[in-house]
Short mmCIF file of C-alpha atoms and ligand atoms in Angstrom, two decimals:
data_model
loop_
_atom_site.label_atom_id
_atom_site.label_comp_id
_atom_site.label_asym_id
_atom_site.label_seq_id
_atom_site.Cartn_x
_atom_site.Cartn_y
_atom_site.Cartn_z
CA UNK A 1 -82.07 -32.86 41.29
CA UNK A 2 -83.75 -35.28 44.28
CA UNK A 3 -81.52 -36.29 47.30
CA UNK A 4 -82.13 -39.71 48.94
CA UNK A 5 -81.90 -38.88 52.84
CA UNK A 6 -81.05 -41.45 55.23
CA UNK A 7 -79.47 -41.99 58.70
CA UNK A 8 -77.81 -44.34 61.06
CA UNK A 9 -77.40 -47.31 58.98
CA UNK A 10 -75.64 -49.11 62.29
CA UNK A 11 -74.05 -51.89 60.49
CA UNK A 12 -77.65 -53.18 59.34
CA UNK A 13 -76.60 -53.98 55.63
CA UNK A 14 -79.82 -55.61 54.78
CA UNK A 15 -81.57 -52.84 55.54
CA UNK A 16 -79.15 -50.30 53.78
CA UNK A 17 -79.22 -52.62 50.67
CA UNK A 18 -83.00 -52.40 50.81
CA UNK A 19 -83.08 -48.31 51.00
CA UNK A 20 -80.52 -47.95 48.36
CA UNK A 21 -82.76 -50.37 46.08
CA UNK A 22 -85.73 -48.40 46.79
CA UNK A 23 -84.10 -45.49 45.43
CA UNK A 24 -82.70 -46.70 42.35
CA UNK A 25 -86.39 -47.68 41.53
CA UNK A 26 -87.32 -44.08 42.29
CA UNK A 27 -84.45 -42.56 39.91
CA UNK A 28 -82.55 -41.31 43.05
CA UNK A 29 -79.03 -40.35 42.27
CA UNK A 30 -77.79 -38.37 44.93
CA UNK A 31 -77.71 -39.05 48.45
CA UNK A 32 -77.27 -37.35 51.96
CA UNK A 33 -76.17 -39.83 55.23
CA UNK A 34 -76.40 -38.11 58.59
CA UNK A 35 -73.96 -40.43 60.10
CA UNK A 36 -73.59 -43.46 62.17
CA UNK A 37 -72.50 -46.07 59.73
CA UNK A 38 -71.66 -48.51 62.14
CA UNK A 39 -72.43 -49.76 65.68
CA UNK A 40 -75.29 -51.92 67.03
CA UNK A 41 -75.37 -54.11 63.63
CA UNK A 42 -73.63 -57.14 62.16
CA UNK A 43 -72.19 -56.02 58.96
CA UNK A 44 -70.26 -52.57 59.54
CA UNK A 45 -67.57 -53.21 57.17
CA UNK A 46 -70.44 -54.09 54.22
CA UNK A 47 -72.00 -50.55 55.34
CA UNK A 48 -68.91 -48.83 55.06
CA UNK A 49 -67.51 -49.96 51.87
CA UNK A 50 -71.22 -49.65 50.13
CA UNK A 51 -71.22 -46.05 51.18
CA UNK A 52 -67.49 -45.44 50.51
CA UNK A 53 -68.38 -46.66 46.69
CA UNK A 54 -71.65 -44.77 46.77
CA UNK A 55 -71.58 -41.86 44.12
CA UNK A 56 -73.22 -38.70 44.72
CA UNK A 57 -73.04 -39.28 48.67
CA UNK A 58 -72.65 -36.17 51.20
CA UNK A 59 -72.19 -37.82 54.63
CA UNK A 60 -71.00 -37.01 57.90
CA UNK A 61 -69.57 -38.46 61.05
CA UNK A 62 -72.02 -40.30 64.01
CA UNK A 63 -70.77 -40.86 67.31
CA UNK A 64 -70.47 -44.47 66.56
CA UNK A 65 -68.15 -43.73 63.74
CA UNK A 66 -66.38 -41.37 66.03
CA UNK A 67 -66.00 -43.80 68.77
CA UNK A 68 -64.77 -46.49 66.01
CA UNK A 69 -62.13 -44.41 65.03
CA UNK A 70 -61.10 -43.24 68.61
CA UNK A 71 -62.45 -39.67 68.51
CA UNK A 72 -64.98 -40.14 71.28
CA UNK A 73 -64.44 -42.56 74.42
CA UNK A 74 -66.42 -45.62 74.84
CA UNK A 75 -67.39 -44.59 78.11
CA UNK A 76 -70.22 -42.58 76.38
CA UNK A 77 -71.89 -45.67 75.20
CA UNK A 78 -74.09 -48.48 77.06
CA UNK A 79 -72.24 -51.84 77.41
CA UNK A 80 -74.29 -53.26 74.54
CA UNK A 81 -73.41 -50.23 72.18
CA UNK A 82 -69.58 -50.60 73.30
CA UNK A 83 -69.49 -54.03 72.32
CA UNK A 84 -70.64 -53.55 68.88
CA UNK A 85 -68.26 -50.74 68.62
CA UNK A 86 -65.39 -53.20 69.66
CA UNK A 87 -66.93 -55.50 67.14
CA UNK A 88 -66.56 -52.94 64.25
CA UNK A 89 -63.23 -52.06 65.22
CA UNK A 90 -62.16 -56.22 64.25
CA UNK A 91 -64.19 -55.81 60.98
CA UNK A 92 -62.97 -52.27 59.31
CA UNK A 93 -59.55 -52.07 58.13
CA UNK A 94 -57.50 -50.39 55.46
CA UNK A 95 -59.55 -48.06 53.34
CA UNK A 96 -63.00 -48.60 54.95
CA UNK A 97 -61.46 -47.28 58.24
CA UNK A 98 -59.83 -44.27 56.58
CA UNK A 99 -63.17 -43.63 55.00
CA UNK A 100 -64.90 -43.23 58.60
CA UNK A 101 -61.81 -41.48 59.98
CA UNK A 102 -62.27 -38.96 57.30
CA UNK A 103 -65.74 -37.90 57.47
CA UNK A 104 -66.32 -34.56 58.35
CA UNK A 105 -68.59 -33.53 61.61
CA UNK A 106 -70.49 -30.70 59.47
CA UNK A 107 -71.32 -30.11 56.02
CA UNK A 108 -72.82 -27.17 54.29
CA UNK A 109 -73.93 -26.92 50.64
CA UNK A 110 -76.15 -24.46 48.58
CA UNK A 111 -78.86 -27.21 49.27
CA UNK A 112 -78.76 -28.00 52.96
CA UNK A 113 -76.78 -28.19 55.93
CA UNK A 114 -75.76 -31.73 57.53
CA UNK A 115 -74.75 -32.91 60.86
CA UNK A 116 -75.32 -35.90 62.79
CA UNK A 117 -76.62 -34.51 66.06
CA UNK A 118 -77.14 -30.79 66.24
CA UNK A 119 -75.45 -27.54 64.64
CA UNK A 120 -74.04 -26.82 67.83
CA UNK A 121 -73.26 -30.23 69.34
CA UNK A 122 -72.56 -32.39 66.15
CA UNK A 123 -71.97 -35.85 67.89
CA UNK A 124 -73.91 -35.57 71.02
CA UNK A 125 -77.12 -33.68 70.77
CA UNK A 126 -80.32 -35.49 70.27
CA UNK A 127 -82.79 -32.77 68.89
CA UNK A 128 -86.09 -34.06 70.42
CA UNK A 129 -87.70 -30.98 71.41
CA UNK A 130 -89.11 -27.54 70.06
CA UNK A 131 -86.86 -25.76 72.69
CA UNK A 132 -83.74 -27.54 71.51
CA UNK A 133 -84.45 -26.55 67.90
CA UNK A 134 -84.95 -23.36 69.01
CA UNK A 135 -81.54 -22.87 70.62
CA UNK A 136 -79.93 -24.28 67.66
CA UNK A 137 -81.56 -22.08 65.13
CA UNK A 138 -78.69 -19.64 64.79
CA UNK A 139 -76.07 -22.36 64.21
CA UNK A 140 -76.98 -22.94 60.35
CA UNK A 141 -77.85 -20.77 57.45
CA UNK A 142 -78.84 -23.39 54.65
CA UNK A 143 -81.99 -24.77 55.24
CA UNK A 144 -83.15 -27.59 55.66
CA UNK A 145 -80.83 -28.83 58.16
CA UNK A 146 -80.71 -32.52 58.18
CA UNK A 147 -79.90 -34.44 61.43
CA UNK A 148 -79.94 -38.08 62.71
CA UNK A 149 -78.92 -39.27 65.88
CA UNK A 150 -82.27 -40.00 67.66
CA UNK A 151 -83.60 -42.27 65.16
CA UNK A 152 -87.00 -40.51 65.15
CA UNK A 153 -88.45 -39.07 62.00
CA UNK A 154 -89.27 -35.45 62.94
CA UNK A 155 -89.94 -32.00 61.20
CA UNK A 156 -89.10 -28.85 63.00
CA UNK A 157 -89.84 -25.55 61.86
CA UNK A 158 -90.87 -21.78 63.03
CA UNK A 159 -94.57 -21.52 62.87
CA UNK A 160 -96.07 -18.26 61.27
CA UNK A 161 -95.95 -16.50 64.66
CA UNK A 162 -92.14 -17.35 64.97
CA UNK A 163 -92.93 -20.33 67.62
CA UNK A 164 -91.10 -23.49 66.99
CA UNK A 165 -93.41 -26.63 66.04
CA UNK A 166 -92.36 -29.87 65.62
CA UNK A 167 -94.25 -32.90 63.95
CA UNK A 168 -93.70 -36.58 63.67
CA UNK A 169 -93.12 -37.45 59.82
CA UNK A 170 -95.47 -39.89 58.49
CA UNK A 171 -94.53 -42.24 55.37
CA UNK A 172 -95.76 -41.19 52.07
CA UNK A 173 -96.98 -38.14 53.05
CA UNK A 174 -95.27 -35.03 51.10
CA UNK A 175 -94.23 -32.62 53.48
CA UNK A 176 -93.88 -28.84 51.86
CA UNK A 177 -91.34 -27.29 53.95
CA UNK A 178 -91.70 -24.04 55.79
CA UNK A 179 -89.71 -20.79 54.69
CA UNK A 180 -86.88 -19.93 57.33
CA UNK A 181 -85.09 -22.35 59.42
CA UNK A 182 -86.22 -26.15 59.16
CA UNK A 183 -84.70 -29.05 60.45
CA UNK A 184 -85.37 -32.77 59.42
CA UNK A 185 -84.70 -36.07 60.64
CA UNK A 186 -84.96 -38.99 58.35
CA UNK A 187 -85.35 -41.47 61.15
CA UNK A 188 -82.81 -44.56 60.88
CA UNK A 189 -82.09 -47.13 58.23
CA UNK A 190 -80.85 -49.99 60.53
CA UNK A 191 -82.27 -49.67 64.09
CA UNK A 192 -85.45 -47.57 63.88
CA UNK A 193 -87.04 -46.69 67.35
CA UNK A 194 -90.40 -45.02 66.64
CA UNK A 195 -92.45 -48.41 66.72
CA UNK A 196 -92.09 -49.41 62.92
CA UNK A 197 -89.52 -51.86 62.36
CA UNK A 198 -89.51 -51.13 58.33
CA UNK A 199 -86.15 -49.10 57.62
CA UNK A 200 -86.73 -45.39 57.41
CA UNK A 201 -85.42 -43.04 54.52
CA UNK A 202 -86.60 -40.09 52.94
CA UNK A 203 -86.44 -38.14 49.46
CA UNK A 204 -85.69 -34.36 49.46
CA UNK A 205 -86.48 -32.29 46.37
CA UNK A 206 -84.72 -28.94 46.63
CA UNK A 207 -86.22 -27.35 43.75
CA UNK A 208 -89.84 -28.02 45.11
CA UNK A 209 -88.65 -27.77 48.70
CA UNK A 210 -90.37 -30.88 49.59
CA UNK A 211 -89.57 -33.80 51.82
CA UNK A 212 -91.12 -37.08 51.76
CA UNK A 213 -90.53 -40.17 54.15
CA UNK A 214 -90.56 -43.73 53.39
CA UNK A 215 -90.78 -46.94 55.14
CA UNK A 216 -89.20 -49.81 53.22
CA UNK A 217 -89.48 -53.36 54.20
CA UNK A 218 -86.11 -55.46 54.70
CA UNK A 219 -85.21 -58.80 55.84
CA UNK A 220 -84.94 -58.35 59.41
CA UNK A 221 -84.76 -62.11 60.28
CA UNK A 222 -81.57 -62.13 58.25
CA UNK A 223 -79.86 -59.46 59.93
CA UNK A 224 -80.82 -61.29 63.19
CA UNK A 225 -79.51 -64.56 61.93
CA UNK A 226 -76.18 -62.69 61.47
CA UNK A 227 -76.13 -61.29 64.73
CA UNK A 228 -77.14 -64.63 66.54
CA UNK A 229 -74.08 -66.22 64.50
CA UNK A 230 -71.69 -63.41 66.04
CA UNK A 231 -73.28 -63.72 69.57
CA UNK A 232 -74.18 -59.87 69.79
CA UNK A 233 -76.17 -58.95 72.75
CA UNK A 234 -79.49 -60.41 72.40
CA UNK A 235 -81.19 -57.01 72.85
CA UNK A 236 -79.79 -55.29 70.09
CA UNK A 237 -81.16 -58.11 67.76
CA UNK A 238 -84.75 -58.36 69.62
CA UNK A 239 -85.43 -54.59 69.09
CA UNK A 240 -85.16 -54.69 65.62
CA UNK A 241 -88.29 -56.79 65.33
CA UNK A 242 -90.26 -53.96 66.83
CA UNK A 243 -88.60 -50.96 65.83
CA UNK A 244 -88.11 -49.74 69.32
FE1 LIG B 301 -77.44 -43.74 65.70
#
């Protein structure tokens, strides 16, 4: 059984549709989402409803999701991010809102652990360094631990000498996972920040213990047109062209 692993959709429905279509073409029927369904993008309702209906999905709450439902104060967000969360509050009602409100902060299955930020701070920590990985390493038992939040495709592990190591994940390179604790970030579907504007997503094969990152083209301009129509902050739209 393979898992499609993705994160930080952020209301970008064009990107989400492209990623789910990519998974369908590759026969992937189980999914892992590391949180942040809403925020930044123009179609938070469509993203929430699509994920609510997605069979075989394991998903946790991100910090933008938490802010949407009042679990985090908007003071922790910059003005543009707060604008988009306020906008999402006008879009999501009923079952879509209940879906986001009911997301757990952490999940553990026989195949993986799942949090948005980090095991010790599921909603707030950006794991970007080897030392942060090392500081978290006792916080989960089932590896890999999938994370999101930073929007950067990253792979953390303990090297043969026990010293923590980190690499950027490159597209279309099969990564055999190291023994011991391993942390993986599949990058962002809806707002990549690693200089590649294509949607990022991954496929995890627990039997072979292999993870592979992919980049999927989507109609960036279609998303940007919707954002312009909604008069969303220009920077949120412009950054999608560059993936920063
Ligand atoms: Fe995010």
